[in-house]
Amino acid sequence: GENVEQHPSTLSVQEGDSAVIKCTYSDSASNYFPWYKQELGKRPQLIIDIRSNVGEKKDQRIAVTLNKTAKHFSLHITETQPEDSAVYFCAASERPGGSYIPTFGRGTSLIVHP
Amino acid sequence: GAGVSQTPSNKVTEKGKYVELRCDPISGHTALYWYRQSLGQGPEFLIYFQGTGAADDSGLPNDRFFAVRPEGSVSTLKIQRTERGDSAVYLCASSPIPLGLAGTTDTQYFGPGTRLTVL
């Protein structure tokens, strides 16, 4: 099965700085990579996703890059704001038997200091 | 419209008891997923329904865990003979179509979760 490693576990930045979270995966068959944001006590929410036929995707201050050869993908947040503080999870999805089942990383706690 | 809802929000039970956790997906969503999230961890896949059938139950940890979705909407996760290690937040998510289907825009919408505590 798939194994997803996520680093760092905690990331502390000053407001306005950029933040980068990195994930690696083990199964070369995985081809769908979503990122979720989970605020304390709240449900995970999808913030961006990328498929294996694309190397980079951007949505305002958030971007995701994918390197299928190296089997790693990264989340980039620019001009961070205090409301970006949350736990971020990456996931890699393989498709055994036709259904995409995401394997999540352990999460990165992002703290943005005002 | 209403999002994914889960009941109860909190459940405290004693070791050995039986519990049922309910998930109401977004109306019309055919795909439904159950996850378990322990403190400091990412969600761990348990089971996935496409319509009424369990398309993939490979994440269920053992035969004490079972889930149903008899009419293709509401789903119930059932845990028999609960153990302390079952304590976690159980998350349900739904999506309009199976997650990640190539060429489509899909988002997995999570419910608020049920926090299960086994004493």
XYZ file of N, CA and C in Angstrom:
699
model
N 0.817 -1.202 0.000
C 0.000 0.000 0.000
C 0.846 1.245 0.000
N 0.171 2.363 -0.100
C 0.825 3.669 -0.156
C 1.342 4.085 1.219
N 2.471 4.810 1.210
C 3.029 5.386 2.430
C 3.368 6.847 2.149
N 2.844 7.748 2.951
C 3.067 9.178 2.748
C 3.813 9.757 3.945
N 4.933 10.396 3.665
C 5.716 11.070 4.696
C 5.564 12.579 4.510
N 5.358 13.307 5.602
C 5.121 14.746 5.534
C 6.070 15.464 6.483
N 6.663 16.553 5.984
C 7.618 17.327 6.778
C 7.463 18.816 6.482
N 7.687 19.713 7.451
C 7.987 19.372 8.843
C 6.708 19.073 9.613
N 6.820 18.615 10.834
C 5.633 18.380 11.649
C 5.096 19.692 12.215
N 6.003 20.646 12.430
C 5.610 21.979 12.899
C 6.385 23.019 12.116
N 5.695 24.090 11.740
C 6.322 25.164 10.975
C 5.841 26.494 11.535
N 6.785 27.299 11.970
C 6.468 28.597 12.559
C 7.052 29.696 11.676
N 6.212 30.628 11.236
C 6.665 31.702 10.350
C 6.090 33.025 10.821
N 6.688 34.100 10.344
C 6.167 35.432 10.612
C 5.168 35.807 9.512
N 4.180 36.568 9.906
C 3.184 37.035 8.944
C 3.882 37.679 7.751
N 3.452 37.298 6.549
C 4.047 37.839 5.332
C 5.108 36.942 4.724
N 5.670 36.037 5.536
C 6.655 35.101 5.009
C 5.965 34.011 4.196
N 6.779 33.233 3.494
C 6.270 32.069 2.769
C 6.428 30.818 3.623
N 5.583 29.844 3.357
C 5.650 28.553 4.069
C 5.637 27.440 3.022
N 6.473 26.430 3.245
C 6.546 25.290 2.335
C 6.435 24.004 3.135
N 5.541 23.149 2.718
C 5.344 21.847 3.356
C 5.588 20.780 2.286
N 6.362 19.761 2.656
C 6.766 18.761 1.665
C 6.243 17.374 2.026
N 5.868 16.631 0.989
C 5.411 15.255 1.178
C 6.069 14.345 0.154
N 6.367 13.139 0.586
C 6.836 12.109 -0.330
C 5.867 10.939 -0.268
N 5.793 10.190 -1.343
C 4.919 9.032 -1.382
C 5.680 7.853 -1.964
N 5.160 6.667 -1.767
C 5.915 5.468 -2.136
C 5.386 4.768 -3.382
N 4.098 4.888 -3.644
C 3.483 4.119 -4.733
C 3.451 4.939 -6.020
N 4.223 4.513 -7.002
C 4.287 5.256 -8.259
C 2.947 5.248 -8.999
N 2.007 4.390 -8.583
C 0.687 4.348 -9.224
C -0.213 5.480 -8.739
N 0.144 6.131 -7.640
C -0.683 7.237 -7.146
C -0.681 8.370 -8.140
N -1.847 8.945 -8.386
C -1.898 10.026 -9.370
C -2.877 11.140 -9.020
N -3.305 11.196 -7.752
C -4.157 12.301 -7.324
C -3.694 12.729 -5.939
N -3.396 14.030 -5.768
C -2.728 14.508 -4.561
C -3.447 15.743 -4.009
N -4.362 15.551 -3.064
C -5.064 16.688 -2.463
C -4.356 17.183 -1.201
N -4.587 18.428 -0.876
C -4.114 19.032 0.369
C -5.316 19.535 1.147
N -5.301 19.281 2.472
C -6.395 19.696 3.329
C -5.884 20.606 4.445
N -6.743 21.524 4.840
C -6.469 22.403 5.977
C -7.458 22.046 7.083
N -6.953 21.843 8.291
C -7.823 21.512 9.410
C -7.538 22.457 10.570
N -8.479 23.323 10.857
C -8.351 24.210 12.012
C -8.735 23.437 13.270
N -8.284 23.919 14.392
C -8.472 23.211 15.656
C -9.945 22.916 15.913
N -10.249 21.651 16.093
C -11.614 21.244 16.392
C -12.557 21.270 15.211
N -12.019 21.536 14.025
C -12.879 21.636 12.843
C -12.616 20.459 11.893
N -13.421 20.369 10.876
C -13.264 19.288 9.902
C -12.197 19.657 8.862
N -11.546 18.655 8.252
C -10.591 18.963 7.167
C -11.325 19.564 5.968
N -10.666 20.526 5.320
C -11.244 21.143 4.127
C -10.210 21.150 3.016
N -10.635 20.739 1.840
C -9.742 20.719 0.680
C -9.361 22.145 0.314
N -8.057 22.389 0.134
C -7.626 23.722 -0.276
C -7.070 23.727 -1.700
N -6.477 22.639 -2.112
C -5.961 22.551 -3.475
C -5.633 21.089 -3.764
N -5.670 20.716 -5.010
C -5.280 19.356 -5.380
C -4.563 19.378 -6.724
N -3.850 18.325 -7.005
C -3.111 18.243 -8.261
C -3.125 16.803 -8.755
N -3.168 16.654 -10.062
C -3.144 15.323 -10.669
C -1.793 15.094 -11.322
N -1.501 13.842 -11.607
C -0.156 13.485 -12.034
C 0.208 14.001 -13.412
N -0.752 14.454 -14.184
C -0.442 14.969 -15.515
C -0.103 16.463 -15.488
N -0.025 17.021 -14.279
C 0.273 18.447 -14.112
C 1.436 18.584 -13.146
N 2.370 19.493 -13.425
C 3.514 19.664 -12.556
C 3.321 20.726 -11.494
N 2.422 21.670 -11.760
C 2.213 22.762 -10.818
C 0.807 23.304 -10.980
N 0.245 23.739 -9.851
C -1.080 24.350 -9.865
C -1.109 25.463 -8.848
N -1.739 26.577 -9.194
C -1.743 27.726 -8.307
C -3.155 28.252 -8.129
N -3.439 28.695 -6.894
C -4.727 29.309 -6.593
C -4.474 30.441 -5.619
N -4.368 31.646 -6.129
C -4.094 32.843 -5.331
C -2.783 32.663 -4.562
N -2.819 32.625 -3.235
C -1.567 32.549 -2.465
C -1.071 31.123 -2.267
N -1.811 30.157 -2.779
C -1.471 28.752 -2.564
C -1.042 28.112 -3.877
N 0.012 27.333 -3.827
C 0.464 26.601 -5.005
C 0.913 25.213 -4.574
N 0.789 24.272 -5.481
C 1.276 22.917 -5.232
C 2.137 22.502 -6.416
N 3.259 21.865 -6.127
C 4.139 21.341 -7.163
C 4.245 19.838 -6.996
N 4.430 19.142 -8.102
C 4.511 17.682 -8.090
C 5.690 17.230 -8.931
N 6.508 16.357 -8.373
C 7.611 15.734 -9.090
C 7.375 14.228 -9.048
N 6.811 13.686 -10.131
C 6.459 12.262 -10.135
C 7.691 11.370 -10.176
N 8.749 11.862 -10.787
C 9.968 11.050 -10.854
C 10.532 10.822 -9.468
N 10.578 11.892 -8.687
C 11.111 11.813 -7.332
C 10.044 11.399 -6.323
N 8.799 11.334 -6.742
C 7.671 10.991 -5.882
C 7.581 11.922 -4.695
N 7.600 13.223 -4.978
C 7.327 14.172 -3.915
C 6.511 15.338 -4.437
N 5.759 15.946 -3.532
C 4.933 17.098 -3.866
C 4.940 18.066 -2.681
N 4.758 19.319 -2.982
C 4.908 20.359 -1.969
C 3.776 21.373 -2.041
N 3.461 21.921 -0.875
C 2.487 23.007 -0.764
C 3.249 24.283 -0.457
N 2.945 25.325 -1.203
C 3.585 26.614 -1.004
C 2.505 27.644 -0.680
N 2.693 28.332 0.445
C 1.782 29.422 0.810
C 2.599 30.697 0.868
N 2.225 31.683 0.080
C 2.936 32.960 0.087
C 2.156 33.982 0.899
N 2.879 35.019 1.335
C 2.259 36.122 2.094
C 1.342 35.590 3.197
N 1.910 34.740 4.049
C 1.103 34.092 5.070
C 0.415 35.101 5.977
N -0.767 34.689 6.454
C -1.580 35.516 7.346
C -1.908 34.695 8.589
N -2.193 35.339 9.702
C -2.509 34.581 10.929
C -3.638 33.566 10.723
N -4.584 33.869 9.860
C -5.689 32.928 9.632
C -5.263 31.693 8.835
N -4.034 31.679 8.352
C -3.506 30.472 7.713
C -3.068 29.445 8.756
N -2.998 29.856 10.014
C -2.582 28.939 11.076
C -3.577 27.777 11.185
N -3.062 26.562 11.053
C -3.904 25.359 11.064
C -2.980 24.159 10.880
N -3.567 22.970 10.887
C -2.820 21.771 10.517
C -3.120 21.460 9.057
N -2.079 21.220 8.288
C -2.223 20.922 6.871
C -1.856 19.459 6.624
N -2.692 18.771 5.881
C -2.458 17.369 5.547
C -2.314 17.210 4.037
N -1.305 16.459 3.642
C -1.215 16.053 2.245
C -1.778 14.639 2.135
N -2.116 14.245 0.940
C -2.598 12.884 0.711
C -2.211 12.450 -0.694
N -2.008 11.172 -0.833
C -1.745 10.581 -2.144
C -2.771 9.486 -2.360
N -3.332 9.475 -3.547
C -4.411 8.531 -3.814
C -4.015 7.567 -4.917
N -4.130 6.287 -4.606
C -3.980 5.253 -5.600
C -5.366 4.725 -5.917
N -5.436 3.870 -6.883
C -6.748 3.474 -7.367
C -6.853 1.963 -7.489
N -6.797 1.248 -6.342
C -6.944 -0.210 -6.423
C -8.380 -0.552 -6.765
N -8.589 -1.334 -7.766
C -9.934 -1.767 -8.098
C -10.834 -0.675 -8.605
N -10.280 0.496 -8.948
C -11.103 1.531 -9.546
C -11.544 2.632 -8.613
N -11.290 2.557 -7.322
C -11.702 3.622 -6.406
C -10.472 4.311 -5.831
N -10.500 5.615 -5.811
C -9.367 6.368 -5.266
C -9.451 6.380 -3.751
N -8.445 5.849 -3.107
C -8.399 5.822 -1.649
C -7.204 6.651 -1.209
N -7.435 7.802 -0.543
C -6.312 8.644 -0.152
C -5.607 8.131 1.102
N -4.288 8.169 1.064
C -3.463 7.938 2.247
C -2.927 9.290 2.683
N -3.178 9.653 3.935
C -2.812 10.973 4.430
C -1.448 10.956 5.106
N -0.768 12.099 5.034
C 0.411 12.322 5.846
C -0.008 12.615 7.283
N 0.990 12.771 8.157
C 0.697 12.958 9.576
C 0.363 14.398 9.929
N 0.507 15.291 8.961
C 0.100 16.665 9.203
C 1.252 17.587 9.570
N 1.092 18.854 9.221
C 2.035 19.917 9.587
C 1.258 21.010 10.290
N 1.675 21.314 11.493
C 1.041 22.397 12.241
C 1.724 23.709 11.853
N 1.012 24.543 11.115
C 1.548 25.844 10.691
C 1.091 26.925 11.658
N 2.060 27.654 12.162
C 1.767 28.770 13.067
C 2.288 30.038 12.413
N 1.392 30.986 12.187
C 1.777 32.266 11.592
C 1.677 33.336 12.667
N 2.820 33.897 13.017
C 2.873 34.916 14.072
C 2.619 36.300 13.478
N 1.681 37.047 14.101
C 1.402 38.401 13.581
C 2.559 39.354 13.862
N -26.864 24.707 0.650
C -27.490 23.543 1.252
C -26.698 23.043 2.440
N -27.225 22.050 3.109
C -26.580 21.509 4.294
C -25.349 20.714 3.890
N -24.359 20.728 4.757
C -23.153 19.950 4.527
C -23.311 18.557 5.078
N -22.191 17.847 5.197
C -22.188 16.509 5.777
C -22.408 16.649 7.285
N -23.311 15.871 7.820
C -23.535 15.905 9.258
C -23.270 14.533 9.850
N -22.844 14.546 11.117
C -22.553 13.302 11.820
C -23.156 13.374 13.219
N -23.699 12.271 13.645
C -24.240 12.195 14.996
C -23.843 10.870 15.640
N -23.610 10.853 16.963
C -23.525 12.040 17.813
C -22.208 12.777 17.597
N -22.077 13.960 18.152
C -20.809 14.674 18.043
C -19.783 14.086 19.011
N -20.268 13.592 20.129
C -19.426 12.941 21.121
C -20.110 11.678 21.613
N -19.310 10.645 21.812
C -19.857 9.397 22.341
C -18.852 8.814 23.325
N -19.309 8.640 24.557
C -18.479 8.001 25.574
C -19.114 6.664 25.890
N -18.325 5.613 25.842
C -18.848 4.289 26.093
C -17.844 3.503 26.914
N -18.290 2.378 27.402
C -17.400 1.524 28.194
C -16.851 0.406 27.322
N -15.698 -0.028 27.679
C -15.041 -1.138 26.983
C -15.998 -2.319 26.884
N -16.083 -2.886 25.682
C -16.935 -4.040 25.466
C -18.315 -3.719 24.916
N -18.693 -2.437 24.951
C -20.018 -2.053 24.470
C -20.055 -1.921 22.947
N -21.268 -1.840 22.437
C -21.525 -1.675 21.004
C -21.913 -0.220 20.734
N -21.361 0.363 19.651
C -21.716 1.741 19.303
C -22.052 1.845 17.826
N -22.908 2.807 17.524
C -23.251 3.132 16.146
C -23.003 4.615 15.916
N -22.334 4.919 14.823
C -22.047 6.299 14.462
C -22.723 6.561 13.119
N -23.397 7.698 13.028
C -24.206 7.972 11.845
C -23.613 9.099 11.017
N -23.748 8.959 9.712
C -23.293 9.990 8.774
C -24.401 10.304 7.775
N -24.735 11.594 7.655
C -25.667 12.063 6.638
C -24.872 12.830 5.591
N -24.686 12.254 4.410
C -23.880 12.948 3.391
C -24.676 14.073 2.742
N -23.987 14.830 1.931
C -24.669 15.852 1.143
C -25.605 15.155 0.150
N -26.818 15.680 0.035
C -27.814 15.057 -0.825
C -27.299 14.913 -2.256
N -27.445 13.709 -2.794
C -27.024 13.456 -4.166
C -25.606 12.959 -4.316
N -24.820 13.014 -3.248
C -23.446 12.511 -3.319
C -23.465 10.989 -3.302
N -22.863 10.398 -4.318
C -22.906 8.944 -4.414
C -21.775 8.271 -3.645
N -20.664 8.975 -3.483
C -19.511 8.383 -2.812
C -19.473 8.814 -1.350
N -19.211 7.869 -0.466
C -19.147 8.154 0.965
C -17.967 7.405 1.551
N -17.189 8.103 2.373
C -15.968 7.553 2.967
C -16.027 7.685 4.486
N -15.522 6.687 5.160
C -15.319 6.756 6.610
C -13.811 6.752 6.884
N -13.410 7.620 7.805
C -12.026 7.691 8.255
C -11.986 7.695 9.777
N -10.822 7.365 10.311
C -10.582 7.470 11.743
C -9.365 8.365 11.920
N -9.467 9.338 12.819
C -8.354 10.255 13.061
C -7.982 10.244 14.541
N -6.788 9.784 14.806
C -6.282 9.812 16.176
C -5.531 11.115 16.389
N -5.329 11.481 17.631
C -4.694 12.755 17.967
C -3.310 12.857 17.332
N -3.080 13.939 16.615
C -1.781 14.178 16.009
C -1.518 13.381 14.745
N -2.554 12.763 14.214
C -2.402 11.952 13.011
C -3.318 12.459 11.907
N -3.013 12.045 10.682
C -3.923 12.321 9.586
C -5.070 11.334 9.581
N -6.129 11.640 8.855
C -7.237 10.681 8.745
C -6.758 9.364 8.158
N -7.278 8.283 8.700
C -6.927 6.930 8.252
C -8.161 6.313 7.612
N -8.047 5.920 6.364
C -9.169 5.370 5.621
C -9.701 4.097 6.258
N -11.023 3.981 6.331
C -11.670 2.769 6.833
C -12.431 2.045 5.727
N -13.399 2.750 5.105
C -14.276 2.101 4.136
C -14.841 3.152 3.195
N -15.124 2.719 1.971
C -15.652 3.607 0.945
C -16.883 2.949 0.315
N -17.971 3.736 0.212
C -19.201 3.288 -0.434
C -19.388 4.033 -1.749
N -19.775 3.303 -2.762
C -20.258 3.893 -4.000
C -21.722 3.463 -4.103
N -22.634 4.397 -3.861
C -24.032 4.012 -3.773
C -24.284 3.218 -2.499
N -24.943 2.091 -2.646
C -25.267 1.266 -1.484
C -24.185 0.266 -1.129
N -23.303 -0.011 -2.065
C -22.314 -1.055 -1.858
C -20.989 -0.553 -1.348
N -20.345 -1.365 -0.519
C -19.006 -1.042 -0.037
C -18.016 -1.389 -1.138
N -17.493 -0.359 -1.802
C -16.561 -0.587 -2.910
C -15.180 -0.983 -2.424
N -14.840 -0.560 -1.214
C -13.516 -0.879 -0.671
C -13.598 -0.806 0.843
N -13.414 -1.924 1.510
C -13.434 -1.934 2.972
C -12.085 -2.364 3.532
N -11.046 -2.154 2.754
C -9.728 -2.651 3.131
C -9.143 -1.952 4.357
N -9.708 -0.801 4.743
C -9.182 -0.083 5.892
C -9.801 -0.467 7.217
N -10.854 -1.240 7.207
C -11.456 -1.672 8.475
C -10.437 -2.511 9.241
N -10.141 -2.142 10.482
C -9.045 -2.803 11.213
C -9.293 -4.257 11.556
N -10.530 -4.627 11.786
C -10.851 -6.021 12.135
C -12.358 -6.224 12.010
N -12.808 -7.432 12.319
C -14.222 -7.753 12.103
C -15.144 -7.171 13.164
N -14.614 -6.387 14.097
C -15.487 -5.693 15.034
C -16.118 -4.449 14.389
N -15.520 -4.029 13.289
C -15.979 -2.844 12.581
C -16.804 -3.247 11.362
N -17.937 -2.572 11.194
C -18.816 -2.847 10.063
C -19.556 -1.571 9.713
N -19.845 -1.358 8.445
C -20.582 -0.172 8.037
C -21.609 -0.546 6.990
N -22.710 0.194 6.985
C -23.778 -0.031 6.016
C -24.236 1.284 5.437
N -24.853 1.176 4.274
C -25.452 2.340 3.617
C -26.625 1.818 2.786
N -27.673 1.361 3.445
C -28.729 0.571 2.804
C -29.480 1.270 1.670
N -29.624 2.590 1.752
C -30.403 3.289 0.725
C -29.549 4.238 -0.092
N -28.246 4.120 0.067
C -27.351 4.939 -0.742
C -27.204 6.368 -0.277
N -27.712 6.684 0.931
C -27.510 8.035 1.444
C -26.871 7.942 2.829
N -27.690 7.845 3.887
C -27.179 7.758 5.252
C -26.346 6.489 5.425
N -25.261 6.630 6.169
C -24.416 5.480 6.477
C -24.238 5.374 7.988
N -24.105 4.141 8.447
C -23.854 3.883 9.874
C -22.602 3.042 10.007
N -21.689 3.509 10.845
C -20.493 2.739 11.200
C -20.766 2.066 12.533
N -20.583 0.768 12.580
C -20.911 -0.012 13.771
C -19.637 -0.630 14.328
N -19.454 -0.472 15.622
C -18.282 -1.050 16.282
C -18.758 -1.942 17.411
N -18.391 -3.206 17.347
C -18.768 -4.163 18.390
C -17.637 -4.312 19.394
N -18.001 -4.663 20.604
C -17.007 -4.991 21.638
C -15.886 -3.944 21.648
N -16.273 -2.698 21.847
C -15.307 -1.603 21.757
C -14.125 -1.808 22.690
N -12.982 -1.331 22.229
C -11.736 -1.378 23.000
C -11.222 0.050 23.171
N -10.367 0.247 24.176
C -9.842 1.584 24.435
C -9.112 2.139 23.221
N -8.475 1.261 22.470
C -7.747 1.692 21.283
C -8.642 2.187 20.155
N -9.951 1.986 20.296
C -10.880 2.494 19.284
C -11.158 3.985 19.475
N -10.724 4.545 20.594
C -10.963 5.962 20.865
C -10.282 6.823 19.814
N -11.062 7.670 19.179
C -10.561 8.525 18.093
C -11.719 9.395 17.621
N -11.429 10.273 16.680
C -12.496 11.000 15.982
C -12.790 10.240 14.689
N -14.043 9.899 14.491
C -14.455 9.190 13.288
C -15.067 10.207 12.321
N -14.436 10.335 11.179
C -14.840 11.312 10.182
C -15.544 10.624 9.020
N -16.565 11.277 8.535
C -17.255 10.827 7.342
C -17.055 11.903 6.269
N -16.957 11.497 5.036
C -16.827 12.452 3.932
C -17.659 11.959 2.758
N -18.179 12.885 1.988
C -18.901 12.488 0.781
C -18.411 13.311 -0.402
N -18.600 12.757 -1.583
C -18.251 13.476 -2.814
C -19.274 13.114 -3.879
N -19.457 14.016 -4.831
C -20.502 13.786 -5.843
C -20.260 12.526 -6.671
N -18.998 12.255 -6.910
C -18.595 11.094 -7.700
C -17.362 10.514 -7.031
N -16.929 9.339 -7.423
C -15.719 8.788 -6.795
C -14.548 9.750 -6.864
N -13.848 9.854 -5.763
C -12.758 10.797 -5.612
C -11.672 10.595 -6.646
N -11.232 11.675 -7.262
C -10.067 11.616 -8.136
C -10.337 11.138 -9.534
N -11.574 10.986 -9.923
C -11.889 10.500 -11.265
C -11.304 11.476 -12.287
N -10.501 10.940 -13.171
C -9.764 11.774 -14.103
C -10.695 12.645 -14.927
N -10.317 13.885 -15.112
C -11.076 14.783 -15.961
C -12.252 15.431 -15.282
N -12.438 15.204 -13.997
C -13.583 15.793 -13.311
C -13.123 16.677 -12.166
N -13.978 17.569 -11.790
C -13.711 18.391 -10.611
C -14.411 17.737 -9.432
N -13.670 17.359 -8.459
C -14.294 16.672 -7.336
C -13.694 17.157 -6.037
N -14.496 17.233 -5.077
C -14.060 17.632 -3.741
C -14.692 16.703 -2.745
N -13.920 16.297 -1.777
C -14.398 15.441 -0.714
C -14.785 16.353 0.444
N -16.052 16.346 0.820
C -16.549 17.201 1.891
C -16.632 16.387 3.178
N -15.932 16.855 4.185
C -15.900 16.147 5.459
C -17.017 16.625 6.390
N -17.483 15.700 7.215
C -18.369 16.057 8.308
C -17.561 16.518 9.510
N -18.233 16.932 10.573
C -17.532 17.444 11.755
C -16.905 16.354 12.609
N -17.296 15.118 12.355
C -16.714 14.010 13.094
C -17.500 13.642 14.343
N -17.302 12.416 14.775
C -17.798 11.947 16.075
C -16.589 11.575 16.909
N -16.482 12.218 18.064
C -15.379 11.876 18.967
C -15.821 10.715 19.841
N -15.194 9.549 19.646
C -15.517 8.354 20.411
C -14.475 8.165 21.506
N -14.958 8.022 22.723
C -14.082 7.742 23.864
C -14.529 6.444 24.490
N -13.622 5.480 24.539
C -13.911 4.188 25.163
C -13.174 4.129 26.495
N -13.918 4.039 27.565
C -13.319 4.044 28.913
C -12.904 2.647 29.352
